Structure formats: structure tokens, C-alpha cells
Coordinates of C-alpha atoms in Angstrom, one line a residue:
Chain A
M1 CA -4.2 -35.9 -16.1
P2 CA -4.1 -34.5 -12.6
L3 CA -2.7 -31.0 -12.2
N4 CA 0.4 -30.8 -10.0
L5 CA 1.2 -27.2 -9.1
S6 CA 4.2 -27.9 -6.9
V7 CA 7.6 -26.7 -8.1
K8 CA 11.1 -27.7 -7.0
L9 CA 13.7 -25.0 -7.0
G10 CA 16.9 -26.9 -6.1
P11 CA 16.6 -27.6 -2.4
L12 CA 13.4 -25.6 -2.0
E13 CA 10.0 -27.3 -2.7
L14 CA 7.0 -25.1 -3.0
A15 CA 3.3 -26.3 -3.1
T16 CA 2.5 -23.6 -5.7
P17 CA 4.7 -21.5 -7.9
L18 CA 3.4 -18.2 -6.4
L19 CA 5.2 -16.2 -3.8
T20 CA 4.9 -12.7 -2.4
A21 CA 7.7 -10.3 -3.4
S22 CA 9.6 -8.8 -0.5
G23 CA 8.4 -5.3 0.5
C24 CA 5.0 -5.7 -1.1
A25 CA 3.2 -8.0 1.4
G26 CA 4.5 -6.8 4.8
Y27 CA 5.0 -10.2 6.6
G28 CA 1.8 -11.8 5.3
V29 CA -0.3 -10.9 8.3
E30 CA -2.6 -8.4 6.4
L31 CA -2.9 -10.7 3.4
E32 CA -4.4 -13.4 5.4
R33 CA -7.6 -11.3 5.7
Y34 CA -8.1 -11.7 2.0
Q35 CA -7.2 -15.3 1.1
D36 CA -6.0 -18.6 2.5
L37 CA -2.2 -18.2 2.3
S38 CA -1.8 -21.7 1.0
C39 CA -2.3 -20.2 -2.4
F40 CA 1.3 -19.1 -2.0
G41 CA 4.2 -21.5 -2.1
G42 CA 5.9 -19.1 0.3
I43 CA 5.6 -15.7 1.9
I44 CA 8.7 -13.6 1.5
G45 CA 8.6 -10.8 4.1
K46 CA 9.9 -7.3 3.9
S47 CA 13.7 -6.9 4.4
I48 CA 15.0 -7.4 7.9
S49 CA 18.1 -5.6 9.1
R50 CA 20.1 -6.1 12.3
E51 CA 18.9 -2.8 13.9
P52 CA 15.5 -1.3 13.4
R53 CA 15.4 1.2 10.5
L54 CA 13.2 4.3 10.4
G55 CA 12.9 4.5 6.7
N56 CA 12.9 7.5 4.3
P57 CA 10.9 10.8 4.7
Y58 CA 7.5 11.1 3.1
P59 CA 6.5 11.1 0.3
R60 CA 7.5 7.5 -0.3
T61 CA 5.4 6.5 -3.2
A62 CA 4.4 8.0 -6.6
E63 CA 2.2 6.5 -9.2
T64 CA 3.4 6.3 -12.7
P65 CA 1.6 5.0 -15.9
A66 CA 0.8 1.4 -15.1
G67 CA 3.4 1.4 -12.3
M68 CA 4.7 3.2 -9.3
L69 CA 7.9 4.4 -7.7
N70 CA 8.7 3.7 -4.0
A71 CA 11.4 4.9 -1.7
I72 CA 10.4 3.4 1.6
G73 CA 14.0 3.1 2.8
L74 CA 13.8 -0.4 4.3
Q75 CA 11.8 0.6 7.3
N76 CA 11.7 -2.4 9.5
E77 CA 11.6 -3.4 13.2
G78 CA 15.0 -5.0 13.2
Y79 CA 16.1 -8.6 13.9
E80 CA 15.4 -8.8 17.6
K81 CA 11.8 -7.7 17.5
F82 CA 11.1 -9.6 14.3
V83 CA 12.3 -12.9 15.8
Q84 CA 10.4 -12.3 19.1
G85 CA 7.1 -11.4 17.4
T86 CA 6.5 -11.3 13.7
L87 CA 8.4 -14.4 12.8
N88 CA 6.1 -16.5 15.1
K89 CA 3.1 -15.2 13.2
M90 CA 4.7 -16.2 9.9
R91 CA 5.5 -19.7 11.1
A92 CA 1.9 -20.2 11.9
F93 CA 0.9 -19.6 8.3
N94 CA -0.3 -22.4 6.0
T95 CA 2.7 -21.8 3.7
K96 CA 6.5 -21.6 3.8
T97 CA 8.3 -18.7 5.4
I98 CA 11.1 -17.0 3.5
V99 CA 13.0 -14.3 5.3
N100 CA 14.6 -11.5 3.2
V101 CA 17.7 -10.0 4.8
V102 CA 19.5 -6.7 4.1
G103 CA 22.6 -5.2 5.6
H104 CA 24.4 -1.8 5.5
D105 CA 27.6 -3.8 5.0
F106 CA 29.1 -7.2 4.5
E107 CA 29.2 -8.0 8.2
E108 CA 25.6 -7.2 8.8
Y109 CA 24.4 -9.6 6.0
V110 CA 26.6 -12.4 7.4
W111 CA 25.5 -11.7 11.0
L112 CA 21.8 -12.0 9.9
V113 CA 22.3 -15.1 7.9
E114 CA 24.0 -16.8 10.7
R115 CA 21.3 -15.9 13.2
F116 CA 18.4 -16.9 10.9
D117 CA 20.1 -20.2 10.2
S118 CA 19.5 -21.3 13.8
E119 CA 15.8 -20.2 13.8
A120 CA 13.3 -23.0 13.3
G121 CA 10.5 -22.8 10.7
I122 CA 12.3 -20.8 8.0
A123 CA 12.3 -22.4 4.6
A124 CA 14.8 -20.2 2.8
L125 CA 16.7 -16.9 3.1
E126 CA 16.6 -14.3 0.4
L127 CA 19.5 -11.8 0.2
N128 CA 18.3 -8.3 -0.8
L129 CA 21.5 -7.5 -2.7
S130 CA 20.0 -4.5 -4.4
C131 CA 17.9 -2.0 -2.5
P132 CA 18.3 1.2 -4.6
N133 CA 16.8 3.5 -1.9
V134 CA 19.6 3.5 0.6
K135 CA 23.1 4.9 0.4
G136 CA 25.6 2.2 -0.6
G137 CA 22.8 -0.2 -1.1
M138 CA 23.8 -1.2 -4.6
K139 CA 27.4 -2.4 -4.5
F140 CA 26.6 -6.1 -3.8
A141 CA 24.3 -6.1 -6.8
T142 CA 26.4 -4.3 -9.2
D143 CA 30.0 -5.5 -8.6
V144 CA 30.7 -9.0 -9.7
G145 CA 33.5 -9.5 -7.1
E146 CA 31.5 -8.0 -4.2
C147 CA 28.5 -10.1 -5.1
E148 CA 30.4 -13.4 -5.2
R149 CA 32.2 -12.6 -2.0
L150 CA 29.0 -11.7 -0.1
V151 CA 27.1 -14.7 -1.3
A152 CA 30.0 -17.0 -0.5
A153 CA 30.3 -15.6 3.0
C154 CA 26.5 -16.0 3.6
R155 CA 26.7 -19.5 2.1
A156 CA 29.3 -20.5 4.6
K157 CA 26.9 -19.5 7.5
T158 CA 23.8 -21.4 6.5
R159 CA 22.5 -24.7 5.1
L160 CA 19.1 -23.1 4.3
P161 CA 18.3 -22.6 0.7
L162 CA 19.9 -19.2 -0.3
I163 CA 18.2 -16.9 -2.8
A164 CA 20.1 -14.0 -4.3
K165 CA 17.8 -11.2 -5.4
L166 CA 19.3 -9.5 -8.4
S167 CA 19.1 -5.9 -9.5
P168 CA 18.3 -4.8 -13.1
N169 CA 20.3 -1.6 -12.6
V170 CA 23.5 -3.2 -14.0
T171 CA 25.2 -3.4 -17.3
S172 CA 24.9 -7.2 -17.4
I173 CA 22.6 -9.1 -15.1
A174 CA 24.0 -12.3 -16.6
E175 CA 27.4 -11.6 -15.1
I176 CA 26.0 -10.9 -11.6
A177 CA 23.8 -14.0 -11.9
K178 CA 27.0 -16.1 -12.6
A179 CA 28.8 -14.4 -9.7
A180 CA 25.9 -15.3 -7.3
E181 CA 26.0 -18.8 -8.6
R182 CA 29.8 -19.1 -8.0
G183 CA 29.2 -17.7 -4.5
G184 CA 26.9 -20.6 -3.8
A185 CA 23.4 -19.3 -4.2
D186 CA 20.8 -22.0 -4.7
I187 CA 18.2 -19.8 -6.3
L188 CA 18.2 -16.5 -8.1
S189 CA 15.3 -14.0 -7.9
A190 CA 15.0 -11.4 -10.6
I191 CA 14.4 -8.6 -10.7
N192 CA 14.4 -5.9 -7.9
T193 CA 13.0 -2.5 -8.9
Y194 CA 14.4 -0.2 -11.6
V195 CA 15.7 3.2 -10.3
G196 CA 13.5 5.9 -11.5
M197 CA 12.2 9.4 -10.8
S198 CA 9.0 11.4 -10.9
V199 CA 9.0 15.2 -11.0
D200 CA 6.4 18.0 -10.7
W201 CA 7.8 20.7 -13.0
R202 CA 5.5 23.4 -11.5
S203 CA 6.8 23.0 -8.0
K204 CA 10.2 21.8 -9.4
K205 CA 10.2 19.1 -6.8
A206 CA 10.7 15.3 -7.0
R207 CA 7.6 13.4 -6.0
L208 CA 9.6 11.2 -3.6
G209 CA 11.2 12.5 -0.4
N210 CA 14.3 10.4 -1.4
I211 CA 14.2 12.0 -5.0
T212 CA 14.8 8.7 -6.7
G213 CA 13.0 5.4 -6.1
G214 CA 12.4 1.9 -7.3
M215 CA 10.0 1.4 -10.2
S216 CA 7.6 -1.5 -10.1
G217 CA 4.3 -2.7 -11.5
P218 CA 3.0 -3.8 -14.9
A219 CA 5.0 -1.1 -16.7
I220 CA 8.3 -2.9 -16.0
K221 CA 7.1 -6.4 -17.0
P222 CA 8.7 -6.4 -20.5
L223 CA 12.0 -5.3 -18.9
A224 CA 11.8 -8.0 -16.3
L225 CA 11.1 -10.6 -18.9
R226 CA 14.2 -9.7 -20.8
N227 CA 16.2 -9.8 -17.5
V228 CA 14.9 -13.3 -16.6
Y229 CA 15.6 -14.5 -20.1
D230 CA 19.2 -13.3 -19.8
V231 CA 19.6 -14.8 -16.3
R232 CA 18.2 -18.2 -17.6
R233 CA 20.8 -18.2 -20.4
A234 CA 23.6 -17.3 -18.0
S235 CA 22.9 -19.7 -15.2
K236 CA 21.4 -23.1 -14.5
L237 CA 20.1 -22.1 -11.1
P238 CA 16.3 -22.0 -10.5
I239 CA 14.8 -18.6 -10.9
M240 CA 12.0 -16.8 -9.1
A241 CA 10.7 -14.2 -11.5
I242 CA 9.6 -10.7 -10.2
G243 CA 8.5 -7.7 -12.1
G244 CA 5.0 -6.5 -12.7
I245 CA 3.4 -9.9 -12.5
S246 CA -0.3 -9.2 -12.3
N247 CA -2.2 -12.2 -13.6
A248 CA -1.8 -15.8 -14.5
D249 CA -0.7 -15.1 -18.1
D250 CA 2.2 -13.0 -16.7
V251 CA 3.2 -16.0 -14.6
L252 CA 3.2 -18.3 -17.6
E253 CA 5.1 -15.9 -19.8
F254 CA 7.9 -15.8 -17.2
M255 CA 7.9 -19.6 -17.0
V256 CA 8.3 -19.8 -20.8
V257 CA 11.4 -17.6 -20.7
G258 CA 12.9 -19.7 -17.9
A259 CA 11.4 -18.9 -14.5
N260 CA 10.5 -21.7 -12.1
A261 CA 8.3 -19.6 -9.8
A262 CA 6.9 -16.2 -9.7
Q263 CA 6.8 -13.5 -7.0
I264 CA 3.9 -11.0 -7.0
G265 CA 4.3 -7.6 -5.6
T266 CA 2.7 -4.4 -6.6
I267 CA -0.5 -6.0 -7.8
L268 CA -1.2 -6.9 -4.1
F269 CA -1.6 -3.2 -3.4
V270 CA -4.4 -3.1 -5.9
E271 CA -6.0 -6.5 -5.3
P272 CA -5.1 -7.8 -1.9
D273 CA -6.5 -11.2 -2.8
A274 CA -4.4 -11.4 -6.0
G275 CA -2.7 -14.6 -4.7
A276 CA -5.9 -16.6 -4.6
K277 CA -7.2 -15.1 -7.9
I278 CA -4.0 -15.7 -9.8
L279 CA -3.6 -19.3 -8.6
H280 CA -7.2 -20.0 -9.5
D281 CA -6.7 -18.6 -13.0
L282 CA -3.4 -20.4 -13.3
K283 CA -5.0 -23.8 -12.7
G284 CA -7.6 -23.1 -15.3
K285 CA -5.1 -22.0 -17.9
L286 CA -2.8 -25.0 -17.4
I287 CA -5.7 -27.4 -17.6
D288 CA -7.0 -25.7 -20.8
A289 CA -3.5 -25.9 -22.3
G290 CA -3.2 -29.6 -21.4
V291 CA -0.2 -28.9 -19.2
S292 CA 0.0 -31.1 -16.0
S293 CA 2.7 -29.1 -14.2
P294 CA 4.1 -25.6 -14.5
A295 CA 7.6 -27.2 -14.7
E296 CA 6.7 -28.5 -18.2
L297 CA 6.6 -24.9 -19.5
M298 CA 9.9 -23.9 -18.0
G299 CA 12.3 -22.5 -20.6
T300 CA 10.2 -23.5 -23.6
L301 CA 10.7 -20.3 -25.4
Q302 CA 11.0 -21.1 -29.1
G303 CA 14.0 -19.6 -31.0
P304 CA 13.7 -17.5 -34.1
E305 CA 14.7 -20.5 -36.2
R306 CA 11.3 -22.0 -35.4
T307 CA 9.3 -19.1 -36.8
N308 CA 7.9 -19.3 -40.3
V309 CA 10.0 -17.3 -42.6
V310 CA 9.0 -17.1 -46.2
A311 CA 12.1 -17.6 -48.3
Chain S
M1 CA -11.1 -23.9 8.1
A2 CA -11.6 -21.6 11.1
A3 CA -9.6 -18.8 9.6
V4 CA -12.0 -18.5 6.7
A5 CA -15.0 -17.9 8.9
E6 CA -13.2 -15.0 10.7
R7 CA -12.2 -13.3 7.5
P8 CA -14.0 -9.9 7.2
K9 CA -15.5 -8.9 3.9
L10 CA -13.4 -6.0 2.7
L11 CA -13.6 -6.3 -1.0
H12 CA -16.9 -5.2 -2.5
Q13 CA -18.6 -4.8 -5.8
A14 CA -20.6 -1.6 -5.5
T15 CA -23.1 -0.3 -8.1
L16 CA -22.9 3.3 -9.1
V17 CA -26.6 4.3 -8.8
K18 CA -26.2 8.0 -9.3
R19 CA -23.6 10.5 -10.3
V20 CA -24.1 14.2 -9.6
D21 CA -21.9 16.9 -11.1
L22 CA -21.6 19.6 -8.5
G23 CA -19.7 22.1 -10.6
H24 CA -16.2 23.5 -10.5
D25 CA -14.8 19.9 -11.0
Y26 CA -16.6 18.5 -8.0
F27 CA -18.8 15.4 -8.3
E28 CA -20.6 13.0 -6.0
L29 CA -20.9 9.3 -6.6
F30 CA -23.7 7.4 -4.9
L31 CA -22.7 3.8 -4.4
N32 CA -25.0 1.0 -3.5
C33 CA -23.2 -1.4 -1.2
P34 CA -25.2 -2.5 1.8
D35 CA -22.5 -4.8 3.3
L36 CA -19.9 -2.1 3.3
A37 CA -22.2 0.6 4.5
A38 CA -23.4 -1.5 7.5
S39 CA -19.8 -1.5 8.9
M40 CA -18.5 1.9 7.7
Q41 CA -17.9 4.6 10.3
A42 CA -17.3 8.3 9.6
G43 CA -13.6 9.0 9.2
Q44 CA -12.9 5.6 7.6
F45 CA -12.1 5.3 3.9
V46 CA -12.6 3.1 0.9
N47 CA -10.0 2.4 -1.7
L48 CA -11.7 2.6 -5.1
R49 CA -10.5 0.9 -8.2
V50 CA -11.2 3.3 -11.0
R51 CA -11.5 0.6 -13.6
D52 CA -10.6 -3.1 -14.1
E53 CA -7.4 -2.2 -16.0
L54 CA -3.8 -1.7 -15.0
L55 CA -3.9 2.0 -16.0
P56 CA -4.4 3.8 -13.7
L57 CA -2.9 1.2 -11.5
L58 CA -3.5 2.1 -7.9
R59 CA -6.8 2.5 -6.1
R60 CA -7.9 5.9 -4.9
P61 CA -8.7 6.5 -1.3
F62 CA -12.0 8.3 -0.4
S63 CA -13.8 9.1 2.8
S64 CA -17.5 8.3 3.0
F65 CA -19.3 11.6 2.4
D66 CA -22.9 10.7 2.8
Y67 CA -24.3 7.6 4.5
L68 CA -27.2 6.2 2.5
K69 CA -30.3 4.5 4.0
D70 CA -33.5 3.1 2.7
A71 CA -37.0 4.2 3.9
R72 CA -36.8 1.7 6.7
G73 CA -33.5 3.1 7.9
R74 CA -31.3 0.2 6.7
A75 CA -27.9 1.0 5.3
T76 CA -27.8 0.8 1.5
G77 CA -24.5 2.4 0.6
I78 CA -22.3 5.5 0.8
S79 CA -21.6 8.5 -1.4
I80 CA -18.1 9.8 -2.1
L81 CA -17.2 13.3 -2.9
G82 CA -14.6 13.7 -5.7
H83 CA -12.6 16.6 -7.1
V84 CA -10.9 16.2 -10.5
V85 CA -7.2 16.5 -9.8
G86 CA -5.7 13.9 -12.1
Q87 CA -6.3 10.9 -14.4
G88 CA -8.1 8.8 -11.9
T89 CA -10.6 11.4 -10.7
A90 CA -11.1 12.6 -14.3
L91 CA -12.3 9.1 -15.2
M92 CA -14.4 8.9 -12.1
A93 CA -16.1 12.2 -12.9
R94 CA -17.4 10.5 -16.1
M95 CA -18.4 7.2 -14.7
A96 CA -21.6 5.8 -16.1
E97 CA -24.5 5.1 -13.8
G98 CA -25.0 1.4 -13.4
L99 CA -21.3 0.7 -13.4
K100 CA -19.9 -1.9 -11.0
V101 CA -17.1 -0.4 -8.9
S102 CA -14.7 -2.3 -6.8
L103 CA -14.3 -0.9 -3.3
H104 CA -11.8 -2.0 -0.7
G105 CA -12.9 -1.1 2.8
P106 CA -13.9 0.1 5.3
L107 CA -10.2 0.9 6.0
G108 CA -8.5 2.9 8.7
K109 CA -9.7 4.1 12.1
P110 CA -12.9 6.2 12.5
F111 CA -13.6 9.3 14.5
E112 CA -14.5 8.4 18.1
P113 CA -17.3 10.3 19.8
P114 CA -16.3 12.2 23.0
E115 CA -17.5 10.4 26.2
D116 CA -19.2 13.5 27.7
P117 CA -22.5 14.1 25.8
A118 CA -22.2 17.9 26.7
T119 CA -19.0 18.2 24.5
R120 CA -19.3 20.6 21.7
V121 CA -17.7 19.0 18.6
L122 CA -16.0 21.5 16.2
M123 CA -15.4 20.0 12.8
V124 CA -12.8 22.0 10.9
G125 CA -12.6 21.1 7.2
G126 CA -10.9 22.6 4.2
G127 CA -12.2 22.0 0.6
I128 CA -12.6 18.3 -0.2
G129 CA -11.4 17.6 3.3
I130 CA -14.9 18.5 4.5
A131 CA -16.1 15.2 3.1
P132 CA -16.0 12.9 6.2
F133 CA -17.9 15.4 8.3
L134 CA -21.2 14.9 6.5
H135 CA -21.2 11.2 7.4
L136 CA -20.0 12.2 11.0
T137 CA -23.0 14.7 11.2
R138 CA -25.4 11.9 10.2
Q139 CA -23.9 9.6 12.8
W140 CA -23.6 12.0 15.7
S141 CA -26.7 14.2 15.3
S142 CA -29.1 11.6 16.9
G143 CA -29.2 8.5 19.0
P144 CA -26.7 7.6 21.8
S145 CA -23.8 9.5 20.0
K146 CA -25.8 12.7 19.8
R147 CA -23.5 15.7 20.3
E148 CA -23.6 19.4 19.6
L149 CA -22.0 19.7 16.2
V150 CA -20.5 22.7 14.4
M151 CA -19.1 22.5 10.9
L152 CA -16.4 25.2 10.2
A153 CA -15.8 24.9 6.4
G154 CA -13.0 26.8 4.6
G155 CA -11.9 27.2 1.1
R156 CA -10.1 29.7 -1.1
S157 CA -13.4 30.7 -2.7
V158 CA -17.1 29.7 -2.9
K159 CA -16.0 27.4 -5.7
D160 CA -14.3 25.1 -3.2
L161 CA -17.5 24.8 -1.2
V162 CA -20.0 23.9 -3.9
F163 CA -21.2 20.8 -2.0
M164 CA -22.0 22.6 1.3
N165 CA -25.7 22.6 0.7
R166 CA -25.6 18.8 1.4
F167 CA -25.3 19.8 5.1
N168 CA -28.7 21.5 5.0
G169 CA -30.8 19.9 7.7
A170 CA -28.2 17.3 8.5
G171 CA -27.9 18.3 12.1
A172 CA -24.8 20.6 12.4
D173 CA -24.5 24.4 12.6
V174 CA -22.5 25.4 9.5
L175 CA -20.1 28.4 9.3
L176 CA -18.1 29.2 6.2
A177 CA -14.9 31.0 5.6
T178 CA -13.3 31.9 2.2
E179 CA -10.0 33.5 1.6
D180 CA -11.5 35.8 -1.1
G181 CA -14.7 36.5 0.9
S182 CA -17.0 35.0 -1.8
A183 CA -18.8 33.0 0.9
G184 CA -19.1 33.3 4.7
V185 CA -16.4 35.4 6.5
K186 CA -13.4 36.5 4.6
G187 CA -10.3 34.8 5.8
R188 CA -9.1 31.4 6.8
V189 CA -11.1 28.8 8.6
T190 CA -8.8 29.1 11.6
V191 CA -10.4 32.5 12.2
L192 CA -13.7 30.8 12.8
L193 CA -12.1 28.2 15.0
E194 CA -10.4 30.7 17.2
A195 CA -13.8 32.6 17.7
E196 CA -15.6 29.3 18.5
L197 CA -13.0 28.3 21.1
K198 CA -13.2 31.7 22.8
A199 CA -17.0 31.4 22.9
L200 CA -16.9 28.0 24.7
K201 CA -16.4 29.7 28.1
G202 CA -15.3 26.5 29.8
K203 CA -17.7 24.1 28.0
P204 CA -15.9 20.9 27.0
A205 CA -15.0 20.7 23.3
L206 CA -13.4 18.4 20.8
V207 CA -11.9 19.5 17.5
L208 CA -11.8 17.2 14.5
T209 CA -10.1 18.4 11.3
C210 CA -9.5 17.2 7.8
G211 CA -8.0 19.2 4.9
P212 CA -4.7 20.4 3.6
M213 CA -1.7 19.6 5.9
A214 CA -0.9 23.3 6.4
M215 CA -4.5 23.9 7.6
M216 CA -4.5 20.9 9.9
A217 CA -1.1 22.0 11.3
A218 CA -2.5 25.4 12.1
V219 CA -5.7 23.9 13.7
S220 CA -3.5 21.6 15.8
R221 CA -1.4 24.6 17.0
I222 CA -4.5 26.6 18.0
C223 CA -6.0 23.6 19.8
Q224 CA -2.8 22.9 21.7
A225 CA -2.6 26.5 22.8
A226 CA -6.2 26.4 23.9
G227 CA -5.8 23.0 25.6
T228 CA -8.6 21.5 23.5
P229 CA -8.2 17.9 22.3
C230 CA -7.8 17.7 18.5
Y231 CA -7.9 14.8 16.1
A232 CA -7.0 14.9 12.4
S233 CA -7.9 12.7 9.5
L234 CA -4.7 12.7 7.4
E235 CA -4.7 12.5 3.7
R236 CA -1.4 11.0 2.4
V237 CA -0.3 9.6 -0.9
M238 CA -1.1 5.9 -0.5
G239 CA 0.1 2.8 -2.2
C240 CA -2.0 0.0 -0.8
G241 CA -4.3 1.5 1.9
Y242 CA -4.1 -1.6 4.2
G243 CA -0.7 -1.6 5.8
V244 CA 1.6 -3.6 3.5
C245 CA 3.5 -0.9 1.5
N246 CA 4.6 1.5 4.2
G247 CA 4.1 4.5 1.9
C248 CA 1.6 6.7 3.6
V249 CA 3.6 7.6 6.7
V250 CA 3.6 10.6 9.0
E251 CA 6.2 11.4 11.7
V252 CA 4.8 10.8 15.2
D253 CA 6.5 11.2 18.6
A254 CA 8.2 8.1 19.9
P255 CA 9.5 8.9 23.3
G256 CA 12.5 6.9 24.3
S257 CA 13.4 6.0 20.7
E258 CA 16.8 7.0 19.3
R259 CA 15.5 10.0 17.4
G260 CA 12.4 10.6 19.3
Y261 CA 10.0 10.0 16.4
R262 CA 8.9 7.2 14.1
Y263 CA 7.0 6.9 10.9
A264 CA 3.4 5.7 11.5
K265 CA 1.4 4.2 8.6
T266 CA -1.7 6.5 8.4
C267 CA -3.8 3.8 6.6
V268 CA -3.8 1.5 9.7
E269 CA -2.8 3.8 12.6
G270 CA -5.1 6.5 11.2
T271 CA -6.2 8.1 9.1
V272 CA -7.7 9.7 12.3
M273 CA -4.8 10.5 14.6
D274 CA -4.2 12.5 17.8
C275 CA -2.8 15.9 16.6
A276 CA -0.7 16.1 19.7
S277 CA 1.4 13.1 18.6
I278 CA 2.0 14.3 15.1
R279 CA 5.2 16.1 14.0
W280 CA 3.6 18.7 11.8

């Protein structure tokens, strides 16, 4: 039985179910030194805004047990420079280019989506609805009405596959997922980072210049699994799972709860060649399990009624 | 594919051949890794994976301390100088000899030798920040990069300088300063620097510094006042070490930009950077 690693997420077809998580891979340029980028179904770049952004003051990262906090503050070169330089490098990669966009406000998101829609060589757009490290960065990810309104306005400006990246910092991710679906998103990606803190009690200072930051890494994987599970039950849209995915078993766990693809992030800081390694292991595990396509595993979580309960 | 042939080898499995406990929580790891050593320059760093587990998660950045060669002069590896400050370094201080250790590197930009061979190179280090200067001394004390080398080493006390005997015979004049006077002159290392700069009497000099930010800021100020070029190897909290996370930034001048500065990634633009461009 030949192994077919390709996955179809609505209008977006990917050669492998692995992607880079926005903010953890730059724009793919550095990663190419460590692996052939064809191990990824797509490279999702760091968020791009209309104007360049300086980012937050140092310190921007703090390690936590099996995880880390970051508060980079969306430092990026801005639309103009990105389109003139970096985007061309991404187009030359042996994989699909997905651009992640972020705005200060409604108009900035819509402006960016409209511009990128007319650029060649972009496979999809991901909306960063939920950066926790900038002021006002959360409303589109936490308010059902705002989320739907923004996604709908972006939808109206592009025929590219539109991915809505959801935040876990909400009461019900299921309600936000439904709002993004109503707005016209093609794909949901879940989850962005959890807002957290790290403090040095001796100096009485937060370990991040921004005081709070986004928590990522293996420590949040169980939380991400629960969120993806909730999103799957709330929406029929394809899901890209994100949250501490560090090896092939993690990818498969997320597929069982309902993900169609997986974005890897923080593990790339530790193992820059993690894409190639995870894909290699994924192939082996699927073959060993007699599974011919990752899609076969999607949403196969068994309910409690299937467990053996001694009466 | 062509791209594969161009890919540099940056991930290495080194073997820990020897671990030396230096006292006062300092240790030195001797790592056999010929491929890495062959391309490693003083001032560059390796990002070391403490163990093949997800806790601790992130790699730890270390300068090369010593540069190891075999009897025929071929590079065999590097040593790194460690100081126990947290979970990662505590595990490293107990690493068993023979262990395989994953190293990512060489990363960052190295120290560049001054063009004029008559230039006196003043290396100003504080505590563990002295580490890259042993490798630099090995590199610049003979051959075409041979320069006059002076190591100005500072610490709070002699306990912060337990590794200084490793400079014996390496090829640099060594002067010590401790705040409590337990070794060398009593006072900060900047006292030594000011005296050295005065004694130059017009001779060209280059200052290289590595240590706590406050010390490097003071060194930078003194050099600016004296008109002496100065480069610092910055130690910042790093996420990835290779330019993708944007964590390890420092404010540098950006003339013409809206605010006049920008955040530079020290892992790729440094860690060795021109002190004059840094907003201390």
C-alpha cells in the first residue's frame, strides 16, 4: 500500500501535513540550511503588517519548564519591503508559501489581504487574529462579532484560501471557530500562544520586557489538544493544529482529535532540522500502523462508550 | 539537488572526552568534534542541547573557550567554560565523560583581527565573559594574525577567575582586577583598561570586550572617550540562536529611521558588534 502524505484542506492541497508555525521560522530562509523545505507542505512566515514594526523591548523570551514565553511584539519589515525582497525568496522554495498577516485595526487587515491577493505565488493567507503581545491585539480573537466581521471583510477581498488563526485565551474557542466559519474562513489554525508570565522574585521583575508573553512549547500540548478537539466538534472546517508539536507522535495525536495538518513552531528553535526529522518519523509510523494516508486518522478519536467498562 | 551540496554542516554530535571541575561552580567541558572545530572562530558560539529530552527545552549558547588540536596541529574540538546558574548548567556540570552532545554551530560573527599588525589588542573580560578570549589568544598569538595581546580580566573576587591559569603560556599578557582585592588590583577591570589606554602613547589599539552588560557599557564609554575602536560580544537571552525567533535583540542606531534605532538580532548580526552602534 503506497503511502500518500498529501493532505487536502478545503481549497488548499499540501504535499505533506507539516507546516511551520508563524513566528517560529522567520520566512523559511534560515531553515533551508538544515533541510530540504519540501518536507513542509507549506512555510508560514512571521506576521506581516502594513508598516514596519520595531517590536518590543528586550528581554523578549523566557524559558519555562518544557516551554517558553515570548513577547517579540510582531517585529517585521512591513508590507512594502516584504513584497520587494523576502516574498521572492519564499516563492523560490520547493514548497508552498503562506503569508500571515496582522493589523492594528480592521482596515489594516483588509488592506493587507487585498494587496496580497494580487501577488503571485502565494498559496494561502493566514490571519493572525490573536497576537497577545500588542495592545488591542486580542479583540478579533475574543469577540464573536468582531471575529466574524473581520473574516468576512477579508473574505470579500481575496479568493486565496483564508486561514483564521485562533487564540486559546477565550472562554469558548468553539464559539470563535464558528464565527470564523460564518465569516467565510476556509481553514482554522489552532492554537496561538497562551498568555503567561515569568517573574524573578528576588529582583521583583518580570522576565519579559513586555511583562506578559505568549506561552509555547511541549508544555502546552495537552491544552492545545483540548482546543483542537473543541474546534473539531464545533466546525466542519479543516484544521491546522499548533501547540507544542515536537515529534511525529504529537502530529498523529492531533490528527486523531481532528486536525488535518500540523504546524511546528518552538521545536524548530531546538532542532532546526525538525521538519525533515518529523516527516521521516511520520512516514515510518504510518507504515508501521498500516495507514496509507494521514487523512485516514483524522477525527478517529474513540468515545468513552468504546472503552471496556466492567459492569 | 544543488541546494543540498551547498548546505553547511551546522548540527554536530560531539563527544564529551573530559570534564574538569574548576571549583566555585565553574567547569570546563572538552568536546571532540573535528568538523565543528575546523570552522569555528573565536567569538562565535555553539548552541548546546543539554539532553535529548524536552526539559530543559532550549539549547544553551556557549563561546568556544579553548581550541583543541592533536599532536599534528589538526583541529579536534573545542572546550567550553560553564558556570552553574540554573537547571541546564547544573546538568552540564554533572555530564558523564563519553556522552554524545548535540552542538549547533558555529553560530554568529567572530572577532576580526585588526589590519595593522602593530595594533595592541586589549581584551576586557568579566567573569565567564572571559571565555572567548582564550580561543582568541590561541588564534592571534602566532601566524599571520599575530598581534600583541593583553587580557584584562575582572571579577568580584578570585572565585570568579578560577579558570585564569588556562591562559598560562597561551600568548597574552594577563592582568587581573577584583572588586574585593582577592586577586590582582583591587577595583573594577575598567581601571586596568584606563591605565592601558594611557600607556599606549599613540600606538594603535583595539578593544574587545565580553562580560556583563554594565561592564561592557562602561568599556564602550571609556573607548569612545579615548577614540579607540571597541567591539563587544553580547550575551543575550536566546531562543533559537540562528535568527528565526527574534528574541536576542539589542537596540542599535538606525540613522534615518523613524525612532533612530532598531532591534538587531545578536545571534546573526553579532554576537560581536561595534560598540559605537549599540544603545547601551
